[in-house]
Amino acid sequence: MIDFYNTWLPYIYLYVGGGIFFLAGMILIRRTKAIDMRLKRDRFWWKALIFGYFYFAVIHAFLIIAALYL
Amino acid sequence: MQIGTQLDWIVLVIYMIAMLLFGTYFAKYNKDTNDFFFGGRRFTWWIIAMSIVATGISSHSFVKYSAMGFKYGFSSSMSYINDWFFVPFFLFGWLPIIIYSRVRSIPEYFERRFSPSARFLVTILQLLYLVGYVGIGFLTMGKAIMPLMPEYLTFFGIQFHITLMGLIWITAFVTGVYITFGGQTAVIFTDLVQGLMLMTAGFLVFFLGIAYVGGWDSFWSLLPTSWKLPLAHFNTPAEFNSVGTFWEDGIAGSVGFLFMNMGLIMRFMATKNVHEGRKAATINILFMLPLSAIVVGGGGWVAKAISVKFPSLIPAGTAPDAIFVVIANILTGPGVFGFIIAAIAAALMSTVATLLNAAAAIWVNDVDRPVRIWLKIIKKENPVDEKRAMVVARGATVAFTLLGILAVYAFSSYPTVYQAHAFFHATLTPPLMIAIFFGVFWKKFTPAGLITTVIGGISLMLLGNRYPLELIAPIAQGTPYDPVHPFTYMAALYNLIVCSSVAILASLLQHQLKRTANKIRKNVHHQKIMYSIIAFIIAIVVFDIATALFQLSIITFMPTFILTVVMSGFVALVTTFYVKYDPEAQTLGLTIWSIHQAKEWFKGRKLNEREGENAIVSWKLIETDNEDIINFSKHDMHKMAAEPGDLVYISDGRKYLGGLKSCHTVYGEPHNEKAIVHIRKLHIGKGLFVEGRMLEAEKEM
């Protein structure tokens, strides 16, 4: 079995490290009103952005589990 | 090992000719430089999303990701699935700003946001970035075709020894000629076809490989667990690890690709509006990039499985960079293999076409015109001489093709294309990335911060290259030291830290810098003082370049480092002294904090953000005038929630054209003829509308 250092640690590093940049971006676009939540179109984009982060996180998690246990 | 047959070469040549003819067909849409560089800003998201696939998958992608896939497994896909973190910044920051500010290039943005000197420095960095990318493309193409070639070719009794560089020169010549005659519209449509071709070729090799080893179950069971993991080992080996890839590719590479790749930015600028640009980018990153990861890495993955099951099939000494071509040759028959190689050629052509088009755009907008204004040949207010600009654009394309070949020499010393590309990203991306990022998202970022980032940041980066153990090792997070190419990946983190540090310091100390600059101004010897400081800066920059290039040790590390930091401070002071900067006027509409203002400027009047529906209408030509307005019925105006003076986009009703026949214009006063739009001759000229065909109208803002 491959150790945590080479399985889940890269995953955590990627999504926590990348997540900090992502979160900073999300906060910034809200604070600056670059995304206007009064508009239906922009509300859609807000949801799409959040979806994208978890979409990739789930894909990577699934692939790690598949590699280790399938 | 003999690779390829005559039939494969025939397929390759036929493909090249077909693309040439296909691309030339769209030349009729190039009426001016706006069409040549931005395709008339008319396309829908799916055309752009698909054409970006071909731009994103370069020939180096097939070679380098298959090589990494063969050596390390599924983790070769990392680079294609780590781009989401910066998407909020791009979709709601950089993309709307660059479109609404109506700039024609990234350097032009820097002149408006900072100063002409900032534009000058960014132009140099942009051109280096683009030429470097072209160089990587040519190097890969040469490496891909090289295994197909015999050792010698004989023409008229003269024997020619075939070398990698010789092959690259020929490839570049063929590609350069093709690109010089195509514009952005031709690039977009050839990329659309080439993107489909790349996908087909990549999946073909992948699925044929799986079938070759006996199906999916057999493929899966042949692979060791470590090889099936989607992320590389945390910090080993030096040439490929997760932490290094995160900083070099996930951060520097993603931002580099989305924010400073002028070729890609121009593609987004070719969409009909910001919303379509967002859709194109999102679909590309969410769906096309993961598929692309399979397309480019799949060859290496099946090669690994085949090498486990049939150890004698792949020669032990096969170079990793040749693995895609070798495995494609094993899996496909004559003719089909030619198709696969044509796909690699397609990848090169599409990527290089985009980059050369971008380099030409920068040359025309940021070098040729400003220099002619500076030399007083033309005045700033003079309109662009389109005929001359097109000639300059084509000449620049040829020149940048040649420079791209020269760049190959800088990268050819790296053992794999992957490392050469990583070195390129880690070295050139950070200063520009920080410049764009802080420029757009931080109002307090000043010209002093920007120029210090570029000059001081690059000098400190050079020191990192000379003293990796002292400067990069402490932040390398355990990645091993390779004395030949030290910290290829982690250098990106060091470079980001030094560039952002000098940027932040120089901007935050603006008040003190201004005070010092004012004190110097009051001194009777102020000119002598400034010239001495500039001489000191030049001396240190030259010293740092020589130290890094020739690995000099004239003085020890610490004094060199301190001198460089001091020099960076002086750069900030000199910039503050000379550059006139109005923080209020030069940030308005040019940072994320004032996007609404940028939108109003784009429209030229107050925004109308009521949401309406699109209208399907037939058109009627008005010949009494040729104003850039179109008139709808009151009913259609109400349906679209539009008012006279709003911006409107009209396109041919056939969706599959993707906006090819379309144009932007302005709503005029309404009439009473329901479902009919009155258009003028100039709209037919721009949109190439066909008589009898319905049009779809969409209110923009």
Short mmCIF file of N, CA and C in Angstrom, two decimals, chain B residues 393-500:
data_model
loop_
_atom_site.label_atom_id
_atom_site.label_comp_id
_atom_site.label_asym_id
_atom_site.label_seq_id
_atom_site.Cartn_x
_atom_site.Cartn_y
_atom_site.Cartn_z
N ALA B 393 1.77 43.13 -40.40
CA ALA B 393 1.35 41.94 -39.66
C ALA B 393 1.93 40.67 -40.30
N ARG B 394 1.86 40.61 -41.62
CA ARG B 394 2.36 39.41 -42.31
C ARG B 394 3.88 39.32 -42.21
N GLY B 395 4.55 40.47 -42.36
CA GLY B 395 6.01 40.50 -42.22
C GLY B 395 6.43 40.06 -40.82
N ALA B 396 5.68 40.56 -39.82
CA ALA B 396 6.00 40.20 -38.43
C ALA B 396 5.81 38.70 -38.21
N THR B 397 4.78 38.12 -38.84
CA THR B 397 4.55 36.69 -38.70
C THR B 397 5.77 35.90 -39.17
N VAL B 398 6.32 36.31 -40.30
CA VAL B 398 7.51 35.63 -40.84
C VAL B 398 8.67 35.79 -39.86
N ALA B 399 8.88 37.02 -39.38
CA ALA B 399 10.01 37.29 -38.48
C ALA B 399 9.89 36.48 -37.18
N PHE B 400 8.68 36.39 -36.63
CA PHE B 400 8.52 35.65 -35.38
C PHE B 400 8.65 34.15 -35.59
N THR B 401 8.32 33.69 -36.79
CA THR B 401 8.55 32.27 -37.09
C THR B 401 10.04 31.98 -36.98
N LEU B 402 10.86 32.87 -37.56
CA LEU B 402 12.31 32.68 -37.51
C LEU B 402 12.83 32.76 -36.07
N LEU B 403 12.31 33.72 -35.31
CA LEU B 403 12.75 33.83 -33.91
C LEU B 403 12.36 32.58 -33.10
N GLY B 404 11.21 32.02 -33.44
CA GLY B 404 10.76 30.79 -32.79
C GLY B 404 11.75 29.66 -32.99
N ILE B 405 12.32 29.61 -34.19
CA ILE B 405 13.31 28.57 -34.47
C ILE B 405 14.56 28.80 -33.61
N LEU B 406 14.97 30.05 -33.50
CA LEU B 406 16.15 30.34 -32.68
C LEU B 406 15.90 29.95 -31.21
N ALA B 407 14.65 30.12 -30.75
CA ALA B 407 14.33 29.78 -29.36
C ALA B 407 14.49 28.28 -29.10
N VAL B 408 14.35 27.48 -30.16
CA VAL B 408 14.50 26.02 -29.99
C VAL B 408 15.87 25.70 -29.40
N TYR B 409 16.89 26.45 -29.81
CA TYR B 409 18.24 26.16 -29.32
C TYR B 409 18.32 26.28 -27.80
N ALA B 410 17.54 27.21 -27.22
CA ALA B 410 17.58 27.40 -25.77
C ALA B 410 16.96 26.22 -25.03
N PHE B 411 15.98 25.56 -25.67
CA PHE B 411 15.27 24.48 -24.98
C PHE B 411 15.81 23.09 -25.28
N SER B 412 16.62 22.98 -26.35
CA SER B 412 17.00 21.64 -26.80
C SER B 412 17.95 20.92 -25.83
N SER B 413 18.50 21.65 -24.81
CA SER B 413 19.43 20.98 -23.88
C SER B 413 18.68 20.17 -22.82
N TYR B 414 17.35 20.38 -22.71
CA TYR B 414 16.60 19.67 -21.67
C TYR B 414 16.33 18.22 -22.08
N PRO B 415 16.42 17.28 -21.08
CA PRO B 415 16.24 15.86 -21.43
C PRO B 415 14.85 15.55 -21.97
N THR B 416 13.82 16.23 -21.46
CA THR B 416 12.47 16.00 -22.00
C THR B 416 11.82 17.35 -22.29
N VAL B 417 10.84 17.30 -23.19
CA VAL B 417 10.11 18.53 -23.53
C VAL B 417 9.36 19.04 -22.30
N TYR B 418 8.89 18.12 -21.46
CA TYR B 418 8.13 18.49 -20.26
C TYR B 418 8.97 19.42 -19.39
N GLN B 419 10.25 19.06 -19.18
CA GLN B 419 11.11 19.88 -18.34
C GLN B 419 11.44 21.21 -19.01
N ALA B 420 11.65 21.16 -20.33
CA ALA B 420 11.94 22.40 -21.05
C ALA B 420 10.77 23.37 -20.91
N HIS B 421 9.56 22.83 -21.03
CA HIS B 421 8.35 23.66 -20.93
C HIS B 421 8.18 24.20 -19.51
N ALA B 422 8.47 23.34 -18.53
CA ALA B 422 8.36 23.76 -17.13
C ALA B 422 9.35 24.88 -16.84
N PHE B 423 10.56 24.75 -17.34
CA PHE B 423 11.58 25.79 -17.14
C PHE B 423 11.10 27.11 -17.73
N PHE B 424 10.51 27.01 -18.91
CA PHE B 424 10.01 28.18 -19.63
C PHE B 424 8.92 28.89 -18.82
N HIS B 425 7.96 28.10 -18.32
CA HIS B 425 6.86 28.66 -17.53
C HIS B 425 7.37 29.30 -16.25
N ALA B 426 8.24 28.55 -15.56
CA ALA B 426 8.71 29.02 -14.25
C ALA B 426 9.51 30.30 -14.40
N THR B 427 10.19 30.48 -15.53
CA THR B 427 11.08 31.62 -15.70
C THR B 427 10.36 32.87 -16.19
N LEU B 428 9.50 32.70 -17.17
CA LEU B 428 8.97 33.89 -17.84
C LEU B 428 7.61 34.34 -17.32
N THR B 429 6.88 33.40 -16.74
CA THR B 429 5.51 33.72 -16.34
C THR B 429 5.41 34.66 -15.14
N PRO B 430 6.16 34.41 -14.03
CA PRO B 430 5.88 35.16 -12.80
C PRO B 430 5.88 36.69 -12.92
N PRO B 431 6.88 37.35 -13.55
CA PRO B 431 6.80 38.82 -13.54
C PRO B 431 5.56 39.35 -14.26
N LEU B 432 5.23 38.75 -15.39
CA LEU B 432 4.04 39.21 -16.13
C LEU B 432 2.76 38.86 -15.38
N MET B 433 2.78 37.69 -14.79
CA MET B 433 1.60 37.23 -14.05
C MET B 433 1.32 38.19 -12.90
N ILE B 434 2.34 38.54 -12.15
CA ILE B 434 2.17 39.47 -11.03
C ILE B 434 1.74 40.84 -11.57
N ALA B 435 2.34 41.25 -12.67
CA ALA B 435 2.01 42.56 -13.24
C ALA B 435 0.54 42.62 -13.61
N ILE B 436 0.04 41.61 -14.31
CA ILE B 436 -1.37 41.61 -14.73
C ILE B 436 -2.28 41.48 -13.51
N PHE B 437 -1.93 40.55 -12.66
CA PHE B 437 -2.78 40.23 -11.52
C PHE B 437 -2.95 41.43 -10.59
N PHE B 438 -1.83 42.02 -10.21
CA PHE B 438 -1.91 43.17 -9.31
C PHE B 438 -2.52 44.37 -10.04
N GLY B 439 -2.22 44.50 -11.31
CA GLY B 439 -2.76 45.62 -12.09
C GLY B 439 -4.28 45.60 -12.11
N VAL B 440 -4.85 44.42 -12.27
CA VAL B 440 -6.30 44.29 -12.41
C VAL B 440 -7.00 44.27 -11.05
N PHE B 441 -6.37 43.61 -10.06
CA PHE B 441 -7.10 43.35 -8.81
C PHE B 441 -6.68 44.21 -7.63
N TRP B 442 -5.64 45.03 -7.81
CA TRP B 442 -5.18 45.85 -6.69
C TRP B 442 -5.06 47.30 -7.15
N LYS B 443 -5.98 48.14 -6.66
CA LYS B 443 -6.01 49.54 -7.10
C LYS B 443 -4.74 50.29 -6.73
N LYS B 444 -4.10 49.87 -5.61
CA LYS B 444 -2.95 50.63 -5.12
C LYS B 444 -1.66 50.27 -5.86
N PHE B 445 -1.73 49.33 -6.76
CA PHE B 445 -0.52 48.91 -7.49
C PHE B 445 -0.12 50.05 -8.43
N THR B 446 1.12 50.48 -8.30
CA THR B 446 1.57 51.69 -9.01
C THR B 446 2.54 51.35 -10.13
N PRO B 447 2.84 52.31 -11.01
CA PRO B 447 3.86 52.06 -12.03
C PRO B 447 5.21 51.67 -11.40
N ALA B 448 5.52 52.28 -10.22
CA ALA B 448 6.78 51.92 -9.55
C ALA B 448 6.75 50.43 -9.19
N GLY B 449 5.60 49.97 -8.69
CA GLY B 449 5.46 48.55 -8.35
C GLY B 449 5.64 47.68 -9.58
N LEU B 450 5.02 48.11 -10.67
CA LEU B 450 5.08 47.30 -11.90
C LEU B 450 6.51 47.22 -12.46
N ILE B 451 7.14 48.37 -12.60
CA ILE B 451 8.49 48.37 -13.22
C ILE B 451 9.48 47.66 -12.30
N THR B 452 9.31 47.81 -11.00
CA THR B 452 10.20 47.11 -10.06
C THR B 452 9.97 45.60 -10.15
N THR B 453 8.71 45.20 -10.35
CA THR B 453 8.42 43.77 -10.51
C THR B 453 9.19 43.22 -11.70
N VAL B 454 9.16 43.95 -12.78
CA VAL B 454 9.79 43.44 -14.00
C VAL B 454 11.32 43.48 -13.87
N ILE B 455 11.89 44.64 -13.51
CA ILE B 455 13.36 44.73 -13.50
C ILE B 455 13.95 44.08 -12.24
N GLY B 456 13.46 44.50 -11.08
CA GLY B 456 13.99 43.93 -9.83
C GLY B 456 13.63 42.46 -9.70
N GLY B 457 12.36 42.14 -10.05
CA GLY B 457 11.91 40.75 -9.94
C GLY B 457 12.74 39.82 -10.81
N ILE B 458 12.97 40.23 -12.04
CA ILE B 458 13.74 39.35 -12.94
C ILE B 458 15.19 39.22 -12.45
N SER B 459 15.76 40.30 -11.93
CA SER B 459 17.13 40.22 -11.40
C SER B 459 17.18 39.23 -10.23
N LEU B 460 16.20 39.30 -9.36
CA LEU B 460 16.17 38.35 -8.22
C LEU B 460 15.93 36.92 -8.71
N MET B 461 15.14 36.79 -9.78
CA MET B 461 14.92 35.45 -10.35
C MET B 461 16.23 34.90 -10.91
N LEU B 462 17.00 35.78 -11.54
CA LEU B 462 18.29 35.34 -12.08
C LEU B 462 19.21 34.87 -10.96
N LEU B 463 19.16 35.56 -9.82
CA LEU B 463 19.97 35.13 -8.68
C LEU B 463 19.51 33.76 -8.17
N GLY B 464 18.20 33.54 -8.23
CA GLY B 464 17.67 32.24 -7.83
C GLY B 464 18.24 31.14 -8.71
N ASN B 465 18.40 31.46 -9.98
CA ASN B 465 18.98 30.50 -10.92
C ASN B 465 20.46 30.26 -10.61
N ARG B 466 21.16 31.30 -10.18
CA ARG B 466 22.59 31.17 -9.89
C ARG B 466 22.83 30.55 -8.51
N TYR B 467 22.00 30.89 -7.53
CA TYR B 467 22.18 30.39 -6.16
C TYR B 467 20.95 29.61 -5.70
N PRO B 468 20.65 28.49 -6.38
CA PRO B 468 19.42 27.77 -6.02
C PRO B 468 19.44 27.20 -4.60
N LEU B 469 20.61 26.77 -4.15
CA LEU B 469 20.65 26.16 -2.81
C LEU B 469 20.40 27.20 -1.72
N GLU B 470 20.86 28.42 -1.95
CA GLU B 470 20.66 29.47 -0.95
C GLU B 470 19.24 30.05 -1.01
N LEU B 471 18.69 30.19 -2.21
CA LEU B 471 17.42 30.92 -2.35
C LEU B 471 16.19 30.03 -2.55
N ILE B 472 16.34 28.94 -3.31
CA ILE B 472 15.14 28.14 -3.61
C ILE B 472 15.01 26.93 -2.67
N ALA B 473 16.13 26.33 -2.32
CA ALA B 473 16.07 25.13 -1.47
C ALA B 473 15.24 25.34 -0.19
N PRO B 474 15.36 26.49 0.51
CA PRO B 474 14.57 26.64 1.74
C PRO B 474 13.05 26.59 1.53
N ILE B 475 12.59 26.87 0.30
CA ILE B 475 11.14 26.82 0.07
C ILE B 475 10.76 25.68 -0.87
N ALA B 476 11.74 24.78 -1.13
CA ALA B 476 11.49 23.72 -2.14
C ALA B 476 10.65 22.58 -1.59
N GLN B 477 10.30 22.62 -0.32
CA GLN B 477 9.42 21.63 0.32
C GLN B 477 9.87 20.19 0.08
N GLY B 478 11.18 20.01 0.16
CA GLY B 478 11.73 18.65 0.09
C GLY B 478 11.94 18.10 -1.30
N THR B 479 11.67 18.89 -2.34
CA THR B 479 11.92 18.37 -3.69
C THR B 479 13.44 18.27 -3.89
N PRO B 480 13.91 17.18 -4.53
CA PRO B 480 15.36 16.96 -4.63
C PRO B 480 16.05 18.01 -5.50
N TYR B 481 17.32 18.20 -5.21
CA TYR B 481 18.13 19.17 -5.96
C TYR B 481 18.78 18.46 -7.15
N ASP B 482 18.52 18.96 -8.34
CA ASP B 482 19.16 18.40 -9.54
C ASP B 482 20.19 19.44 -9.99
N PRO B 483 21.47 19.13 -9.89
CA PRO B 483 22.49 20.15 -10.18
C PRO B 483 22.45 20.67 -11.62
N VAL B 484 21.98 19.85 -12.57
CA VAL B 484 21.96 20.31 -13.97
C VAL B 484 20.81 21.30 -14.20
N HIS B 485 19.60 20.91 -13.74
CA HIS B 485 18.44 21.80 -13.87
C HIS B 485 17.84 21.99 -12.48
N PRO B 486 18.45 22.85 -11.66
CA PRO B 486 18.03 22.93 -10.26
C PRO B 486 16.62 23.48 -10.08
N PHE B 487 15.82 22.74 -9.35
CA PHE B 487 14.46 23.15 -8.96
C PHE B 487 13.67 23.75 -10.13
N THR B 488 13.59 22.98 -11.22
CA THR B 488 12.87 23.45 -12.40
C THR B 488 11.46 23.92 -12.04
N TYR B 489 10.80 23.16 -11.14
CA TYR B 489 9.39 23.47 -10.81
C TYR B 489 9.29 24.46 -9.65
N MET B 490 10.04 24.20 -8.60
CA MET B 490 9.89 25.05 -7.41
C MET B 490 10.45 26.45 -7.64
N ALA B 491 11.22 26.61 -8.71
CA ALA B 491 11.68 27.95 -9.07
C ALA B 491 10.47 28.86 -9.29
N ALA B 492 9.35 28.27 -9.73
CA ALA B 492 8.14 29.08 -9.97
C ALA B 492 7.68 29.72 -8.67
N LEU B 493 7.71 28.96 -7.56
CA LEU B 493 7.27 29.51 -6.28
C LEU B 493 8.22 30.64 -5.85
N TYR B 494 9.53 30.38 -5.95
CA TYR B 494 10.51 31.41 -5.58
C TYR B 494 10.29 32.67 -6.43
N ASN B 495 10.11 32.46 -7.73
CA ASN B 495 9.94 33.61 -8.64
C ASN B 495 8.67 34.41 -8.31
N LEU B 496 7.61 33.67 -7.96
CA LEU B 496 6.37 34.35 -7.57
C LEU B 496 6.57 35.16 -6.29
N ILE B 497 7.30 34.57 -5.35
CA ILE B 497 7.51 35.26 -4.07
C ILE B 497 8.32 36.54 -4.28
N VAL B 498 9.44 36.44 -5.03
CA VAL B 498 10.27 37.65 -5.18
C VAL B 498 9.54 38.72 -5.99
N CYS B 499 8.84 38.29 -7.06
CA CYS B 499 8.14 39.29 -7.89
C CYS B 499 7.03 39.97 -7.10
N SER B 500 6.23 39.17 -6.35
CA SER B 500 5.13 39.79 -5.61
C SER B 500 5.67 40.63 -4.45
#
